[in-house]
Structure formats: C-alpha cells, structure tokens
mmCIF file with all atom_site columns, C-alpha atoms in Angstrom:
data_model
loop_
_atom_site.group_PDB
_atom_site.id
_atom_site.type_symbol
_atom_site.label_atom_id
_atom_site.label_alt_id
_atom_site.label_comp_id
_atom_site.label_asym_id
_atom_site.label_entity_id
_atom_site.label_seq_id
_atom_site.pdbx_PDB_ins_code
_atom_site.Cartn_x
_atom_site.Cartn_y
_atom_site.Cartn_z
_atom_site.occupancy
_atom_site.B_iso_or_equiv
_atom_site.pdbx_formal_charge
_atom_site.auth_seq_id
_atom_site.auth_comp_id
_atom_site.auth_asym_id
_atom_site.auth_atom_id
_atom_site.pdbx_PDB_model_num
ATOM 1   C CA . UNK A 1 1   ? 0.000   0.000   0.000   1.00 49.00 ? 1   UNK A CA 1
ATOM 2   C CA . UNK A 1 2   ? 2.754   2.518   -1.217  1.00 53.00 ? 2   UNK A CA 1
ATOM 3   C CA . UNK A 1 3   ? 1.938   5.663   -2.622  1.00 52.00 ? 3   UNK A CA 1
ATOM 4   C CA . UNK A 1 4   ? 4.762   6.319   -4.814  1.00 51.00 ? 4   UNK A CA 1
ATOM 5   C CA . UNK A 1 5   ? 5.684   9.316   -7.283  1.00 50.00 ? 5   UNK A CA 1
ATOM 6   C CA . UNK A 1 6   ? 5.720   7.631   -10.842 1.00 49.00 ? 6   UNK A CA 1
ATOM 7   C CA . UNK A 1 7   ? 7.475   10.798  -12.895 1.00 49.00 ? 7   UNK A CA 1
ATOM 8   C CA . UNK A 1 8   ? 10.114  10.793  -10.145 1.00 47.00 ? 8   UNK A CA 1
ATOM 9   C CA . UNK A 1 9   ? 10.067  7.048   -10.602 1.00 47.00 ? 9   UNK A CA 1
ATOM 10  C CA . UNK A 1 10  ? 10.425  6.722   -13.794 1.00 51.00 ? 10  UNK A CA 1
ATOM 11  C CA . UNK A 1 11  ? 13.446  8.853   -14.007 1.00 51.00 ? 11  UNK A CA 1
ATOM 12  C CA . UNK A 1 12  ? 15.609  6.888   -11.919 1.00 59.00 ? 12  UNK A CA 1
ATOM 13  C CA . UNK A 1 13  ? 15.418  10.154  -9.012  1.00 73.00 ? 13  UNK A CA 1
ATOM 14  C CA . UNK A 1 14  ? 13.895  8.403   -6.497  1.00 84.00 ? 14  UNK A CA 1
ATOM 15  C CA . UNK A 1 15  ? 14.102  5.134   -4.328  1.00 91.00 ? 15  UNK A CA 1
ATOM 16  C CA . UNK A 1 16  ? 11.473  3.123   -3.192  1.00 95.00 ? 16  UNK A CA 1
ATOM 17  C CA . UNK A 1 17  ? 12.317  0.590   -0.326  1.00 96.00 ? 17  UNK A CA 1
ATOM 18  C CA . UNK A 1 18  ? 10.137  -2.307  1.042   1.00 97.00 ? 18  UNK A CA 1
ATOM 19  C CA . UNK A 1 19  ? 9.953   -4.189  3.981   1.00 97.00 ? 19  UNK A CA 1
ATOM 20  C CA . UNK A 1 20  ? 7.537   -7.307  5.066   1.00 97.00 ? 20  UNK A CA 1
ATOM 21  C CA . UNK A 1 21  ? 4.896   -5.956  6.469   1.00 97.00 ? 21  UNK A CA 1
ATOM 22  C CA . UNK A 1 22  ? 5.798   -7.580  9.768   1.00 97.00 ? 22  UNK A CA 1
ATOM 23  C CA . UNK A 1 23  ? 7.720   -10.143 12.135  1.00 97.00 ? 23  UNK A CA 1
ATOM 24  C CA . UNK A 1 24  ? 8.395   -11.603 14.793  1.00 96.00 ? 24  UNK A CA 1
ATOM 25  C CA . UNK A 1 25  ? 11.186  -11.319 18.353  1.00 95.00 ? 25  UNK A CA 1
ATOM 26  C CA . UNK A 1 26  ? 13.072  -14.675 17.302  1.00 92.00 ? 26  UNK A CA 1
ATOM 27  C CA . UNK A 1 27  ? 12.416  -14.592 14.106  1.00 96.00 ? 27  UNK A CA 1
ATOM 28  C CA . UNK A 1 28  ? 16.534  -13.704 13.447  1.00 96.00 ? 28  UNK A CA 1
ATOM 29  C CA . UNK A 1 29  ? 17.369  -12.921 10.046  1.00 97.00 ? 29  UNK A CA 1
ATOM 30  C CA . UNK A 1 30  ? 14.879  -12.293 7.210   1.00 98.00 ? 30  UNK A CA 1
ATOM 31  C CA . UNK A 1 31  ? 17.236  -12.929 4.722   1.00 98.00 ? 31  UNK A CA 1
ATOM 32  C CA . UNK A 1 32  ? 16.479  -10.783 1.049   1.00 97.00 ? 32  UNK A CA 1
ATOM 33  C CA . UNK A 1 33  ? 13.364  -10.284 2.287   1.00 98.00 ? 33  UNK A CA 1
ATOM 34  C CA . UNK A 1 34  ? 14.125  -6.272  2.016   1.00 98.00 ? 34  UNK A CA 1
ATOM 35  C CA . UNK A 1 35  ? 14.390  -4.610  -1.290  1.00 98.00 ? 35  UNK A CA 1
ATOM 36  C CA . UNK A 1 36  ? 15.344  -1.300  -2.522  1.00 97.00 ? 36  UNK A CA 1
ATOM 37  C CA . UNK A 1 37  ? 14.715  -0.170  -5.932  1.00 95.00 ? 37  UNK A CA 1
ATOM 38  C CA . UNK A 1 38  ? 14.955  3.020   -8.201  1.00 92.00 ? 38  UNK A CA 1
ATOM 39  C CA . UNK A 1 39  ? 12.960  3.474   -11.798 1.00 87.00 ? 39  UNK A CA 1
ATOM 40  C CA . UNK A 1 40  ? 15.314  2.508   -14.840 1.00 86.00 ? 40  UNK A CA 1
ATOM 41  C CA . UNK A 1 41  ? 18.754  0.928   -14.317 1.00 87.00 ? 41  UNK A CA 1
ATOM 42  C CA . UNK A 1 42  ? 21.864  3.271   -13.950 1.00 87.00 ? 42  UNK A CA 1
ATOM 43  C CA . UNK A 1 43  ? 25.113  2.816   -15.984 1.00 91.00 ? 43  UNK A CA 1
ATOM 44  C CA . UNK A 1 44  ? 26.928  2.338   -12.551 1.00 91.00 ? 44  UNK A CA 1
ATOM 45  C CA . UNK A 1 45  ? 26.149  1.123   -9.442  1.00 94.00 ? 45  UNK A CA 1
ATOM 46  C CA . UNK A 1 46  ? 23.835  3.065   -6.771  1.00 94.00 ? 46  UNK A CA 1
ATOM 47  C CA . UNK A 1 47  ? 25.426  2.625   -2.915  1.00 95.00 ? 47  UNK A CA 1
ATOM 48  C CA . UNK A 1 48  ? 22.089  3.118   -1.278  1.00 96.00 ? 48  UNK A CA 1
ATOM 49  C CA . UNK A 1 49  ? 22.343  3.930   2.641   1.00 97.00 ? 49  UNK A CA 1
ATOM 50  C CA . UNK A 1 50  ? 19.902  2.424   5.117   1.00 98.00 ? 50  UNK A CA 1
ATOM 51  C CA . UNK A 1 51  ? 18.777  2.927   8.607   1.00 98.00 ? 51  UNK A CA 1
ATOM 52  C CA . UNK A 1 52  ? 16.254  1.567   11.225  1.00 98.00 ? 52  UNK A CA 1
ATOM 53  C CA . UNK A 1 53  ? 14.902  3.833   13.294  1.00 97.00 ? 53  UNK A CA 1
ATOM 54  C CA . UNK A 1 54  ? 14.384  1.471   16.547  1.00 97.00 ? 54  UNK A CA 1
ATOM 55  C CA . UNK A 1 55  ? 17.790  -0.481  16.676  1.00 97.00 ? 55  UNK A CA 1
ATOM 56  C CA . UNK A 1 56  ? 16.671  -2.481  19.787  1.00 94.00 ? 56  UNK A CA 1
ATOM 57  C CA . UNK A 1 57  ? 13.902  -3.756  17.568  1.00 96.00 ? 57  UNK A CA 1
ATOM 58  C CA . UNK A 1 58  ? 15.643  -4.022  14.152  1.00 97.00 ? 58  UNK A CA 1
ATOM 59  C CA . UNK A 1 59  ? 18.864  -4.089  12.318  1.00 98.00 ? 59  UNK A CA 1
ATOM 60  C CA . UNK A 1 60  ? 19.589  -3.126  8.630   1.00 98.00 ? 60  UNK A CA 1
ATOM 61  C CA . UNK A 1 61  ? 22.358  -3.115  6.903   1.00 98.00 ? 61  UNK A CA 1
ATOM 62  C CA . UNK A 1 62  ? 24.042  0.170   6.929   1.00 98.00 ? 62  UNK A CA 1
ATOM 63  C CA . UNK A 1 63  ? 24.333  0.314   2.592   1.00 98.00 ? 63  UNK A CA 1
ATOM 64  C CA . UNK A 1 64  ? 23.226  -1.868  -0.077  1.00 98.00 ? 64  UNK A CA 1
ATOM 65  C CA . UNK A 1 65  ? 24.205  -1.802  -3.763  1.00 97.00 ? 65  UNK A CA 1
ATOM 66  C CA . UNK A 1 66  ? 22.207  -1.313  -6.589  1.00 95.00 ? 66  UNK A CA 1
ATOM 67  C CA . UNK A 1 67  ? 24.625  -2.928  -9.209  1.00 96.00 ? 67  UNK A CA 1
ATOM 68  C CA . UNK A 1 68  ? 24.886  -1.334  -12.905 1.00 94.00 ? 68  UNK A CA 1
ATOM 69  C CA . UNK A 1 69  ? 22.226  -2.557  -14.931 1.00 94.00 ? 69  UNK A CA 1
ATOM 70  C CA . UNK A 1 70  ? 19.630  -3.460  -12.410 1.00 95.00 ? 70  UNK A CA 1
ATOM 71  C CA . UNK A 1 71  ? 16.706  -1.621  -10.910 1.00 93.00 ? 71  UNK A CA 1
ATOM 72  C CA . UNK A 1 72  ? 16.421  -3.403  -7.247  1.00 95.00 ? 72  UNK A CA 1
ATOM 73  C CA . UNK A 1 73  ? 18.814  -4.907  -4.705  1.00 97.00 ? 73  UNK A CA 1
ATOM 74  C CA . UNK A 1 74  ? 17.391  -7.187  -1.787  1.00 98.00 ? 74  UNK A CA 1
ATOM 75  C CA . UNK A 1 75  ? 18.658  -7.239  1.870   1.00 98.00 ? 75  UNK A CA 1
ATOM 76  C CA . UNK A 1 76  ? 18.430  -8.480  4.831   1.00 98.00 ? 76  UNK A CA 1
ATOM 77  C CA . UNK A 1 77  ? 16.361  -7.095  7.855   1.00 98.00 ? 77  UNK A CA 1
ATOM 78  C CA . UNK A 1 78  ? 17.990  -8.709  11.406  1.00 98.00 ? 78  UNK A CA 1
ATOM 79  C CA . UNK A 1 79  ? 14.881  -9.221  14.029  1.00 97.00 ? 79  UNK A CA 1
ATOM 80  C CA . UNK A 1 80  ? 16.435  -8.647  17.826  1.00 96.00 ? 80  UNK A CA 1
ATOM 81  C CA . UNK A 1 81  ? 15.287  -10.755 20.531  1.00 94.00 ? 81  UNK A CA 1
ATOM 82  C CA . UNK A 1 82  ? 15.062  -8.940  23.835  1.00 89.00 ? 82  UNK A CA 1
ATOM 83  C CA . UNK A 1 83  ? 14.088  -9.869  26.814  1.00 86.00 ? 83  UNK A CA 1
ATOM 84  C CA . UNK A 1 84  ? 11.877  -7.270  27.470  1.00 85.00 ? 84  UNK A CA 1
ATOM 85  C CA . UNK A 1 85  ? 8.102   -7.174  27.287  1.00 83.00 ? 85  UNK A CA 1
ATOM 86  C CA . UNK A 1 86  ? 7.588   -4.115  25.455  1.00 84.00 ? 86  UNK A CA 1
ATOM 87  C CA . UNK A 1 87  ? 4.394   -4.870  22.979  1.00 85.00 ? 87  UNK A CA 1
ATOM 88  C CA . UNK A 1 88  ? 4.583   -4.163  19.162  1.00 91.00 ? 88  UNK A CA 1
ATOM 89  C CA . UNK A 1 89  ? 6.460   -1.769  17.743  1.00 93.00 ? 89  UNK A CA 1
ATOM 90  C CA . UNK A 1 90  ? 6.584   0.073   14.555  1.00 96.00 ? 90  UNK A CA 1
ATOM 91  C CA . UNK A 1 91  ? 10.254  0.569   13.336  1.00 98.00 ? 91  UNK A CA 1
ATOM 92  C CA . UNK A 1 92  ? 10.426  2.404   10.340  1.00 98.00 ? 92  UNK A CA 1
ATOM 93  C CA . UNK A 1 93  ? 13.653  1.898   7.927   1.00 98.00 ? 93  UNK A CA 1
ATOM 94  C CA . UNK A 1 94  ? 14.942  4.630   5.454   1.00 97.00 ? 94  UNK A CA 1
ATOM 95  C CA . UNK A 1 95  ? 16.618  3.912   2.209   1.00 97.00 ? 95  UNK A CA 1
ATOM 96  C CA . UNK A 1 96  ? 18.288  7.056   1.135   1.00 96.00 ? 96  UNK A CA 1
ATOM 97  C CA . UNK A 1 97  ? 21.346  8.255   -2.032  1.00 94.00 ? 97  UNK A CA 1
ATOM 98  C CA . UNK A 1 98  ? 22.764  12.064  -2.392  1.00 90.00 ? 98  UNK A CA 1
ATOM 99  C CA . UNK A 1 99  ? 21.678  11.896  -5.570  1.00 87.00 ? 99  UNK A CA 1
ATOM 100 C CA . UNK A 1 100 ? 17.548  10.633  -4.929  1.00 89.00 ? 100 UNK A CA 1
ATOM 101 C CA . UNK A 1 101 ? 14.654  11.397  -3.328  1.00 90.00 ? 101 UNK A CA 1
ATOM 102 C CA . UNK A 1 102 ? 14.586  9.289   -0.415  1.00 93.00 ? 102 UNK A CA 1
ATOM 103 C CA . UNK A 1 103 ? 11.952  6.536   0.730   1.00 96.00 ? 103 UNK A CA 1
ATOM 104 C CA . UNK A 1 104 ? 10.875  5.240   4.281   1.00 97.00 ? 104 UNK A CA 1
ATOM 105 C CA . UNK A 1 105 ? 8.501   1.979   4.837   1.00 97.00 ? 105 UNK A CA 1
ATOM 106 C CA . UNK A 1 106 ? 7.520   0.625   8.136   1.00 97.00 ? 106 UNK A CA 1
ATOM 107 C CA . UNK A 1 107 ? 7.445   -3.041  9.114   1.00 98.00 ? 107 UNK A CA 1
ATOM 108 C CA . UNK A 1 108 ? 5.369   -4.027  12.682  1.00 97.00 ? 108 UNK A CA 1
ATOM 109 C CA . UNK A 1 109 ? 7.680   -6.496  15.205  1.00 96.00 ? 109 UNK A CA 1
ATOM 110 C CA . UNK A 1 110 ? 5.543   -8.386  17.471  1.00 94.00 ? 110 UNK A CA 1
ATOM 111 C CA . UNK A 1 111 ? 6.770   -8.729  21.117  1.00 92.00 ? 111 UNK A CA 1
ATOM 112 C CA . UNK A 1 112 ? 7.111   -12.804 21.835  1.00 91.00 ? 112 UNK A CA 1
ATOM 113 C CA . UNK A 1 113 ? 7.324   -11.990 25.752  1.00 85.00 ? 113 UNK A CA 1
ATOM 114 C CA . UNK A 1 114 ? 3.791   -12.479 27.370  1.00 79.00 ? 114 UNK A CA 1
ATOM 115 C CA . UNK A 1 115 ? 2.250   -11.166 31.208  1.00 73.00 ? 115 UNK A CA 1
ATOM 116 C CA . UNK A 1 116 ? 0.201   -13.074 33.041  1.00 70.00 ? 116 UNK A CA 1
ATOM 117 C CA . UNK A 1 117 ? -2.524  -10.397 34.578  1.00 68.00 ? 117 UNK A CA 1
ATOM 118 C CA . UNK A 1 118 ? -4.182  -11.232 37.830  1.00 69.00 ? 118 UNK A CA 1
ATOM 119 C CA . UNK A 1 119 ? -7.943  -10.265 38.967  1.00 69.00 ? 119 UNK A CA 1
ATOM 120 C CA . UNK A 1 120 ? -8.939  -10.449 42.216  1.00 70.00 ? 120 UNK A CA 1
ATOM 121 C CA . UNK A 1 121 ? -12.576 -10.237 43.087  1.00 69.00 ? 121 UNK A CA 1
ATOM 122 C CA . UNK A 1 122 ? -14.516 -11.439 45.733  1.00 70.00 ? 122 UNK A CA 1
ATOM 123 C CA . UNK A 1 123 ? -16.355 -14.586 45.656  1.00 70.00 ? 123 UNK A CA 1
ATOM 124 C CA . UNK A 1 124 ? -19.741 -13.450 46.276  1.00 71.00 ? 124 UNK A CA 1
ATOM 125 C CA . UNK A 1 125 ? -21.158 -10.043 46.380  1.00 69.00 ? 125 UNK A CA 1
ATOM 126 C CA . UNK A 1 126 ? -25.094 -8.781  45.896  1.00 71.00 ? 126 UNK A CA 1
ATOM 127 C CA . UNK A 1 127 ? -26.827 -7.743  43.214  1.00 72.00 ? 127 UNK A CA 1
ATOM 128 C CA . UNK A 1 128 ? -27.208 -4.233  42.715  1.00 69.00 ? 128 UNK A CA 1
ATOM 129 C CA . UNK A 1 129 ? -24.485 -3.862  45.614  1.00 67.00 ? 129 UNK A CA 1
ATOM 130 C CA . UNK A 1 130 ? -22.370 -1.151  44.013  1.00 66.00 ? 130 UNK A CA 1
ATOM 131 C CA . UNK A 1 131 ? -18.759 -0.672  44.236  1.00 64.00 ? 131 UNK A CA 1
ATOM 132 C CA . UNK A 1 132 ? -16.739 -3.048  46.001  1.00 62.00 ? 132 UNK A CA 1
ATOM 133 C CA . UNK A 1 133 ? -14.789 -0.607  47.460  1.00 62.00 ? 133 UNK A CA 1
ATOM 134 C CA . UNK A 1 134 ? -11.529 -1.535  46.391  1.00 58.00 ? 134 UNK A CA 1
ATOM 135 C CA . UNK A 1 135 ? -11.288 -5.311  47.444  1.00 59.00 ? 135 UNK A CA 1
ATOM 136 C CA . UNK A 1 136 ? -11.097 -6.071  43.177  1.00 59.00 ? 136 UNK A CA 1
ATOM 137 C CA . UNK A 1 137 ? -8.076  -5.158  41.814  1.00 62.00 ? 137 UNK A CA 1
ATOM 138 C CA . UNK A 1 138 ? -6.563  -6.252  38.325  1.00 61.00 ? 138 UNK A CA 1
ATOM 139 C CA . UNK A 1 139 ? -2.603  -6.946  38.691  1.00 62.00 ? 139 UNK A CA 1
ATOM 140 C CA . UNK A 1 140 ? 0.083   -7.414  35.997  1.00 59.00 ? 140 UNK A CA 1
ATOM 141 C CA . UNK A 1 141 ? 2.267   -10.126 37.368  1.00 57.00 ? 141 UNK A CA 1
ATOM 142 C CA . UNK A 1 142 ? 5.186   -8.355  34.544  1.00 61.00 ? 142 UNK A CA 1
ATOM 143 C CA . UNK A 1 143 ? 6.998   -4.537  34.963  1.00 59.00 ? 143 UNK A CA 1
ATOM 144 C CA . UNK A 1 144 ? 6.022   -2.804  31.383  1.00 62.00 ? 144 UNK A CA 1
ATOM 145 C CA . UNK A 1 145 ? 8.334   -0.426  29.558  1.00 62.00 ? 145 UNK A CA 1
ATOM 146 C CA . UNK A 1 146 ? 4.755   1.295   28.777  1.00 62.00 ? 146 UNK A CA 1
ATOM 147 C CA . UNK A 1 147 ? 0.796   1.376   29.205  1.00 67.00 ? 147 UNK A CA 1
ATOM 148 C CA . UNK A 1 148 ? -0.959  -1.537  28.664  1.00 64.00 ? 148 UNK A CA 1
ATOM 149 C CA . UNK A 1 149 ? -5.074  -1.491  28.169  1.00 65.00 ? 149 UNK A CA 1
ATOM 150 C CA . UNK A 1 150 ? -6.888  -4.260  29.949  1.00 64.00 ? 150 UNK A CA 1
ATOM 151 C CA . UNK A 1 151 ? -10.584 -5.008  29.454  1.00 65.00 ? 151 UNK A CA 1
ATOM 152 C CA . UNK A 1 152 ? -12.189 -7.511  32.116  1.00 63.00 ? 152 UNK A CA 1
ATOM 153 C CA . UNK A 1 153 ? -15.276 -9.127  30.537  1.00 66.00 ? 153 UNK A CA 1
ATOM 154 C CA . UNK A 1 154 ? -17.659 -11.790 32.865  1.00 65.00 ? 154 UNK A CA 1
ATOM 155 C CA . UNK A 1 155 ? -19.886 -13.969 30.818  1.00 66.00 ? 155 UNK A CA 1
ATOM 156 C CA . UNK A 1 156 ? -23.006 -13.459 33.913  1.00 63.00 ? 156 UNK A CA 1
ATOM 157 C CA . UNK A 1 157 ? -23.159 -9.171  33.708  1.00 59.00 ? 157 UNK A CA 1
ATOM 158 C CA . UNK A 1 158 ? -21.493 -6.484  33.686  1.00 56.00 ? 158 UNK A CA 1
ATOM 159 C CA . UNK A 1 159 ? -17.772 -5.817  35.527  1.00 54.00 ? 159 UNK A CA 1
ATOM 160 C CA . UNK A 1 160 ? -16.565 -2.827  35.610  1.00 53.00 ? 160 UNK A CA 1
ATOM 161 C CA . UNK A 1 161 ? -13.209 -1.699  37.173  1.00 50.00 ? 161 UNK A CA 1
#
C-alpha cells in the first residue's frame, strides 16, 4: 500500500524501499526479504544507505548496492530478541542516495514476551451492591516499559473496574 511518485520514478530520481509488512522477536534474520529499488537501471552502481529507526527492535544493513544494470537490490532485515516485554512496535527503515529522493517503509515487530494479569474479586457479592470498594483489583504479574489497556469481561453481567 505505497503511494509512490511515478514521474520521479520513472526517471531513476527516487528510491522506493520495502519491507515485510511484519515479524516476529526470534524470528533472526529475514534474509532478502528487504528490497530497494529506483525506476530505470543506472550505468553504474547506486550505494544506497539504510537505517532503522528502533535499533533495539531491528537491524539493517548500513548500505546496499544497486549494481549497474539493475533496478532493485534485496537485503536483509535482522529481528532482535530482547528480553523485554515491550508490545509491538513500529520501526520504520529509510533507504536514502545524495543523488535521490529518499523513501521510508515501516514493518510491525511483534513482542514474543507475554504477562500473566491477575484479577482479584470477591467470591460473592449482591446484586445491585455497588462498588466493592476496592477489594477487586486487576494486577500485571510483569513490569512494562509502557501502558498496557486491559478489558475484564464476565460472561453473567457487567464488571466494571
């Protein structure tokens, strides 16, 4: 779902890089499964610089070459496994060349840590009987690096915390 400039494009002035749309923590090495490209082929190579923008997330390498004669050039994308339960993150990677317009494209890496959230409610209580005054409480059994939005749904009524 790139919107890309065609005239630009066409003219061999601008890049256009792509990513999978996603991965995986422990996933490793997604080998060629980047690409960079640019309109026509070029008489000599194009040394095309790329970044990630969340390191701790993902790694790119820092160029790839566009050889003479060719419009694309694959890579590989390097998926870091961390320890830390941090949640998806978007990392966006930018493919850019003194000489072109530049090009960003954003892959999603899905956190393979897990929390194990608590509730604890009482065991009875009476209809209609209001708050509980704070003997419920919902804890995460994990520290977060961020929020986290937890919805607590009972299958006899409504819960609300």
């Amino acid at each position: 779902g790139k919107i890309v400039d065609m005239g630009a494009y066409e003219f061999g002035r601008i890049l256009a890089i792509y990513a999978p749309e996603s991965a995986t923590e422990g996933d490793g090495t997604l080998t060629g499964q980047g690409n960079v490209a640019v309109g026509h082929s070029q008489l000599s190579d194009i040394i095309v610089s790329l970044t990630s923008d969340d390191t701790s997330e993902l790694t790119v390498p820092a160029s790839v070459t566009i050889p003479a004669g060719q419009t694309n050039a694959p890579f590989d994308l390097s998926v870091i496994n961390d320890a830390q339960l941090d949640g998806t993150r978007v990392v966006n990677i930018t493919a850019s060349n003194a000489l072109c317009i530049s090009d960003s494209d954003a892959i999603s890496i899905y956190d393979n840590e897990t929390a194990v959230l608590g509730v604890t409610i009482p065991a009875t209580t009476l209809e209609g009987g209001g708050l509980l005054d704070r003997t419920d409480e919902v804890v995460l059994l994990e520290l977060l690096g961020r929020n986290v939005l937890a919805e607590v749904v009972s299958d006899v009524g409504e819960v609300s915390f």
